[in-house]
Amino acid sequence: MEAQYELVVNIMIGFVVVYFVIEILLNLNDIDNDTSNMVLLEWSKGKFFFIPFALGAIAGHLFLGTSDSGFKLSNGMYPVLILFGLTIIMLVIGNKVNFVKTKLFLTVLLAVGLLYGHLFWSMNYR
């Protein structure tokens, strides 16, 4: 079991290193606004407005998380399925309905996602 854990840790470290190298290279090139955060912002303002919600949910899950088991859903897979379902619904809405996604709207989605990850997808339930 320990070898598998170390493998996962090494893979995650590798992803982080590759991401940082790519970001540094993108910041150093001559093209303006081509970093991942700018690309994600532009996508979020378009059809993919689910991105702030999903990132908020992941951040709430990984870095926050309540220990109050009153928020725990009966099955550990339900929060993931609900997140996936909400993402699909937002993707369909983004493709069918054309509306302006303001920074306030995207910020609210991020905050709602953060609360979702913190309360319903916590790693800290007792």
Backbone as JSON, one array per atom type, in Angstrom:
{
  "sequence": "MEAQYELVVNIMIGFVVVYFVIEILLNLNDIDNDTSNMVLLEWSKGKFFFIPFALGAIAGHLFLGTSDSGFKLSNGMYPVLILFGLTIIMLVIGNKVNFVKTKLFLTVLLAVGLLYGHLFWSMNYR",
  "N": [[0.82, -1.2, 0.0], [1.98, 1.22, 0.69], [3.78, 1.75, -1.38], [2.05, 2.29, -3.52], [0.85, 4.62, -2.61], [3.04, 6.36, -2.55], [3.56, 6.4, -5.29], [1.28, 7.75, -6.28], [1.63, 10.23, -5.01], [4.05, 11.05, -6.21], [3.23, 11.24, -8.89], [1.36, 13.34, -8.69], [3.05, 15.41, -7.83], [4.62, 15.56, -10.11], [2.68, 16.48, -11.98], [2.2, 19.05, -10.93], [4.74, 20.25, -11.2], [5.06, 20.17, -14.03], [2.87, 21.81, -14.75], [3.65, 24.29, -13.58], [6.01, 24.81, -15.03], [4.97, 25.07, -17.62], [3.32, 27.33, -17.22], [5.25, 29.27, -16.59], [6.68, 29.36, -19.02], [4.62, 30.28, -20.69], [4.17, 32.79, -19.61], [6.53, 34.03, -20.27], [6.59, 34.19, -23.03], [5.84, 35.99, -26.13], [3.16, 36.45, -26.51], [0.25, 38.0, -25.46], [-1.92, 37.51, -22.65], [-2.22, 34.65, -22.63], [-2.01, 32.77, -20.65], [-2.94, 30.06, -18.43], [-4.88, 30.87, -16.54], [-6.03, 33.11, -17.76], [-7.09, 31.97, -20.07], [-8.95, 30.19, -18.94], [-10.64, 32.06, -17.72], [-11.7, 33.39, -19.99], [-13.0, 31.22, -21.23], [-14.88, 30.7, -19.23], [-16.46, 32.96, -19.36], [-17.78, 32.43, -21.63], [-19.3, 29.64, -23.07], [-18.65, 27.84, -21.1], [-19.36, 28.26, -18.32], [-19.46, 26.75, -16.07], [-16.99, 26.28, -15.02], [-15.89, 28.0, -12.86], [-17.57, 27.16, -10.74], [-16.97, 24.39, -10.58], [-14.2, 24.46, -10.03], [-14.29, 25.8, -7.58], [-15.69, 23.9, -6.04], [-13.87, 21.78, -6.05], [-11.7, 23.01, -4.74], [-12.9, 23.57, -2.23], [-13.36, 20.96, -1.39], [-10.74, 19.89, -1.26], [-9.2, 21.69, 0.35], [-10.69, 22.78, 2.41], [-13.46, 21.76, 4.09], [-15.87, 20.44, 6.12], [-16.25, 19.04, 9.41], [-18.6, 18.25, 10.39], [-20.84, 15.78, 10.41], [-23.46, 15.94, 9.73], [-23.89, 17.03, 7.26], [-23.08, 15.11, 5.56], [-23.6, 13.06, 2.78], [-25.44, 10.04, 2.13], [-24.02, 8.2, 0.61], [-20.68, 8.01, -0.43], [-20.16, 8.5, -3.09], [-22.16, 10.07, -4.1], [-21.8, 12.98, -3.84], [-19.9, 13.44, -5.88], [-21.26, 12.55, -8.15], [-23.43, 14.34, -8.14], [-22.04, 16.76, -8.5], [-20.98, 16.25, -11.06], [-23.41, 16.01, -12.49], [-24.51, 18.61, -12.13], [-22.57, 20.05, -13.47], [-22.91, 19.09, -16.1], [-25.53, 20.03, -16.58], [-25.06, 22.81, -16.43], [-23.33, 23.05, -18.58], [-25.0, 22.37, -20.73], [-26.86, 24.48, -20.52], [-25.1, 26.6, -21.01], [-24.52, 26.12, -23.69], [-26.98, 26.37, -24.91], [-28.26, 28.74, -24.08], [-27.64, 32.08, -24.52], [-26.04, 34.38, -22.66], [-24.75, 37.16, -20.76], [-21.96, 36.67, -18.8], [-21.05, 37.97, -15.99], [-18.3, 39.19, -13.96], [-19.12, 39.2, -11.32], [-21.2, 37.29, -11.34], [-19.69, 34.99, -12.02], [-18.02, 34.94, -9.81], [-19.85, 34.45, -7.75], [-20.67, 31.88, -8.51], [-18.24, 30.55, -8.09], [-18.02, 30.85, -5.28], [-20.32, 29.46, -4.43], [-19.68, 26.91, -5.36], [-17.41, 26.48, -3.76], [-18.61, 26.37, -1.22], [-20.21, 24.11, -1.63], [-18.24, 22.09, -2.02], [-17.0, 22.28, 0.49], [-19.05, 21.68, 2.35], [-20.64, 19.41, 1.41], [-18.94, 17.63, 0.15], [-16.85, 16.9, 1.73], [-13.69, 15.91, 3.11], [-13.36, 15.48, 5.72], [-15.29, 14.41, 7.44], [-16.63, 13.07, 10.45]],
  "CA": [[0.0, 0.0, 0.0], [2.86, 2.38, 0.78], [4.34, 2.02, -2.72], [0.99, 2.91, -4.31], [0.7, 5.99, -2.1], [4.19, 7.13, -3.05], [3.38, 6.58, -6.73], [0.29, 8.81, -6.45], [2.27, 11.49, -4.61], [5.02, 11.41, -7.25], [2.47, 11.66, -10.07], [0.81, 14.67, -8.39], [4.18, 16.35, -7.86], [4.96, 15.72, -11.53], [1.68, 17.36, -12.59], [2.44, 20.42, -10.45], [5.97, 20.75, -11.82], [4.77, 20.42, -15.44], [2.0, 22.98, -14.81], [4.43, 25.5, -13.32], [6.91, 25.04, -16.16], [4.15, 25.59, -18.73], [2.92, 28.7, -16.88], [6.43, 30.14, -16.73], [6.92, 29.54, -20.45], [3.55, 31.12, -21.24], [4.4, 34.17, -19.14], [7.73, 34.58, -20.9], [6.48, 34.34, -24.48], [5.43, 37.32, -26.6], [1.7, 36.5, -26.68], [-0.43, 38.5, -24.26], [-3.13, 36.86, -22.13], [-2.34, 33.25, -23.04], [-1.79, 31.89, -19.51], [-4.1, 29.21, -18.16], [-5.94, 31.61, -15.84], [-6.73, 33.97, -18.73], [-7.86, 31.09, -20.94], [-10.1, 29.72, -18.16], [-11.57, 33.2, -17.57], [-12.4, 33.57, -21.27], [-13.93, 30.09, -21.4], [-15.95, 30.87, -18.25], [-17.34, 34.02, -19.85], [-18.49, 31.88, -22.78], [-20.19, 28.51, -22.86], [-18.18, 26.97, -20.02], [-19.45, 28.99, -17.06], [-19.39, 25.8, -14.96], [-15.6, 26.18, -14.56], [-15.69, 28.52, -11.5], [-18.26, 26.3, -9.78], [-16.22, 23.15, -10.43], [-12.95, 24.77, -9.34], [-14.64, 26.09, -6.19], [-16.03, 22.64, -5.38], [-12.62, 21.04, -5.85], [-10.95, 23.71, -3.69], [-13.58, 23.32, -0.95], [-13.14, 19.55, -1.07], [-9.35, 19.61, -0.93], [-8.54, 22.58, 1.3], [-11.55, 23.14, 3.54], [-14.14, 20.54, 4.5], [-16.43, 20.43, 7.46], [-16.23, 17.76, 10.12], [-19.98, 18.01, 10.81], [-21.36, 14.69, 9.59], [-24.83, 16.24, 9.36], [-23.91, 17.37, 5.84], [-22.61, 13.96, 4.78], [-24.6, 12.32, 2.03], [-25.39, 8.64, 2.55], [-23.03, 7.46, -0.17], [-19.55, 8.87, -0.76], [-20.12, 8.78, -4.52], [-23.21, 11.03, -4.44], [-21.32, 14.34, -4.11], [-19.24, 13.47, -7.19], [-22.31, 12.43, -9.17], [-24.16, 15.6, -8.14], [-21.15, 17.72, -9.14], [-20.96, 15.91, -12.48], [-24.72, 16.36, -13.03], [-24.62, 20.07, -12.19], [-21.68, 20.49, -14.54], [-23.57, 18.78, -17.38], [-26.64, 20.97, -16.72], [-24.51, 24.13, -16.76], [-22.78, 22.96, -19.93], [-26.14, 22.43, -21.65], [-27.36, 25.85, -20.48], [-24.11, 27.43, -21.68], [-24.6, 25.91, -25.13], [-28.33, 26.69, -25.42], [-28.69, 30.08, -23.7], [-26.57, 33.05, -24.63], [-26.19, 35.49, -21.73], [-23.5, 37.74, -20.31], [-21.49, 36.15, -17.52], [-20.24, 39.02, -15.37], [-17.36, 38.71, -12.94], [-19.9, 38.95, -10.11], [-21.85, 36.0, -11.54], [-18.67, 33.94, -11.94], [-17.56, 34.9, -8.42], [-20.9, 33.77, -6.98], [-20.54, 30.46, -8.83], [-17.05, 30.06, -7.38], [-18.35, 30.77, -3.85], [-21.28, 28.37, -4.25], [-18.9, 25.69, -5.51], [-16.59, 26.34, -2.56], [-19.5, 25.89, -0.15], [-20.59, 22.73, -1.96], [-17.11, 21.23, -1.71], [-16.75, 22.36, 1.93], [-20.11, 21.05, 3.14], [-21.19, 18.14, 0.97], [-17.91, 16.77, -0.43], [-15.75, 17.06, 2.67], [-12.85, 14.76, 3.46], [-13.14, 15.55, 7.17], [-16.43, 13.96, 8.24], [-16.28, 12.16, 11.56]],
  "C": [[0.87, 1.26, 0.0], [3.44, 2.74, -0.58], [3.31, 2.69, -3.61], [0.79, 4.37, -3.89], [1.84, 6.87, -2.63], [4.08, 7.37, -4.55], [2.39, 7.72, -7.0], [0.89, 10.16, -6.09], [3.25, 11.94, -5.69], [4.33, 11.86, -8.53], [1.92, 13.06, -9.86], [1.91, 15.73, -8.4], [4.6, 16.61, -9.31], [3.99, 16.64, -12.25], [1.92, 18.81, -12.2], [3.67, 21.02, -11.12], [5.72, 21.08, -13.29], [3.9, 21.66, -15.6], [2.8, 24.26, -14.6], [5.39, 25.82, -14.46], [6.14, 25.63, -17.33], [3.74, 27.03, -18.45], [4.09, 29.67, -17.01], [6.72, 30.41, -18.2], [5.87, 30.44, -21.09], [3.7, 32.57, -20.81], [5.58, 34.83, -19.84], [7.61, 34.77, -22.41], [5.93, 35.72, -24.84], [3.92, 37.48, -26.78], [1.07, 36.96, -25.37], [-1.65, 37.65, -23.93], [-3.3, 35.43, -22.61], [-2.05, 32.28, -21.89], [-3.07, 31.12, -19.21], [-5.22, 29.96, -17.45], [-6.71, 32.52, -16.79], [-7.59, 33.12, -19.67], [-9.1, 30.59, -20.2], [-11.11, 30.84, -17.95], [-12.36, 33.42, -18.85], [-13.39, 32.45, -21.53], [-15.13, 30.24, -20.46], [-16.94, 31.94, -18.68], [-18.15, 33.55, -21.06], [-19.41, 30.75, -22.38], [-19.85, 27.69, -21.62], [-18.22, 27.65, -18.66], [-19.48, 28.07, -15.85], [-17.99, 25.76, -14.33], [-15.41, 26.78, -13.16], [-16.37, 27.67, -10.44], [-17.45, 25.03, -9.52], [-14.89, 23.39, -9.69], [-13.2, 25.09, -7.87], [-14.95, 24.82, -5.42], [-14.77, 21.82, -5.1], [-11.79, 21.68, -4.74], [-11.57, 23.49, -2.32], [-13.36, 21.9, -0.47], [-11.71, 19.32, -0.57], [-8.83, 20.42, 0.25], [-9.4, 23.0, 2.48], [-12.17, 21.85, 4.06], [-14.58, 20.59, 5.94], [-16.25, 19.06, 8.1], [-17.61, 17.39, 10.63], [-20.61, 16.96, 9.89], [-22.84, 14.88, 9.24], [-24.97, 16.59, 7.88], [-23.54, 16.2, 4.95], [-23.77, 13.28, 4.07], [-24.4, 10.84, 2.3], [-24.35, 7.82, 1.82], [-21.93, 8.42, -0.57], [-19.46, 9.23, -2.23], [-21.14, 9.85, -4.91], [-22.69, 12.45, -4.69], [-20.63, 14.47, -5.48], [-20.26, 13.41, -8.31], [-23.13, 13.72, -9.27], [-23.33, 16.68, -8.83], [-21.1, 17.49, -10.65], [-22.29, 16.31, -13.14], [-24.91, 17.86, -13.16], [-23.74, 20.64, -13.29], [-22.3, 20.25, -15.91], [-24.72, 19.76, -17.62], [-26.13, 22.36, -17.1], [-23.9, 24.15, -18.15], [-23.89, 23.04, -20.98], [-26.7, 23.85, -21.69], [-26.39, 26.78, -21.23], [-24.15, 27.31, -23.19], [-25.93, 26.35, -25.72], [-28.73, 28.14, -25.19], [-27.49, 31.02, -23.77], [-26.85, 34.21, -23.69], [-24.82, 35.94, -21.25], [-23.16, 37.19, -18.93], [-20.54, 37.19, -16.92], [-19.27, 38.4, -14.37], [-18.09, 38.42, -11.63], [-20.59, 37.59, -10.2], [-20.85, 34.86, -11.39], [-18.12, 33.81, -10.53], [-18.57, 34.2, -7.52], [-20.85, 32.27, -7.25], [-19.35, 29.84, -8.12], [-17.35, 29.87, -5.9], [-19.33, 29.64, -3.57], [-20.57, 27.01, -4.39], [-18.02, 25.42, -4.3], [-17.41, 25.82, -1.39], [-19.92, 24.45, -0.39], [-19.46, 21.77, -1.59], [-16.83, 21.16, -0.22], [-17.78, 21.55, 2.72], [-20.43, 19.62, 2.7], [-20.16, 17.16, 0.4], [-16.67, 16.82, 0.44], [-14.97, 15.76, 2.85], [-12.69, 14.64, 4.96], [-14.32, 15.09, 8.02], [-15.95, 13.0, 9.33], [-17.27, 11.04, 11.63]]
}
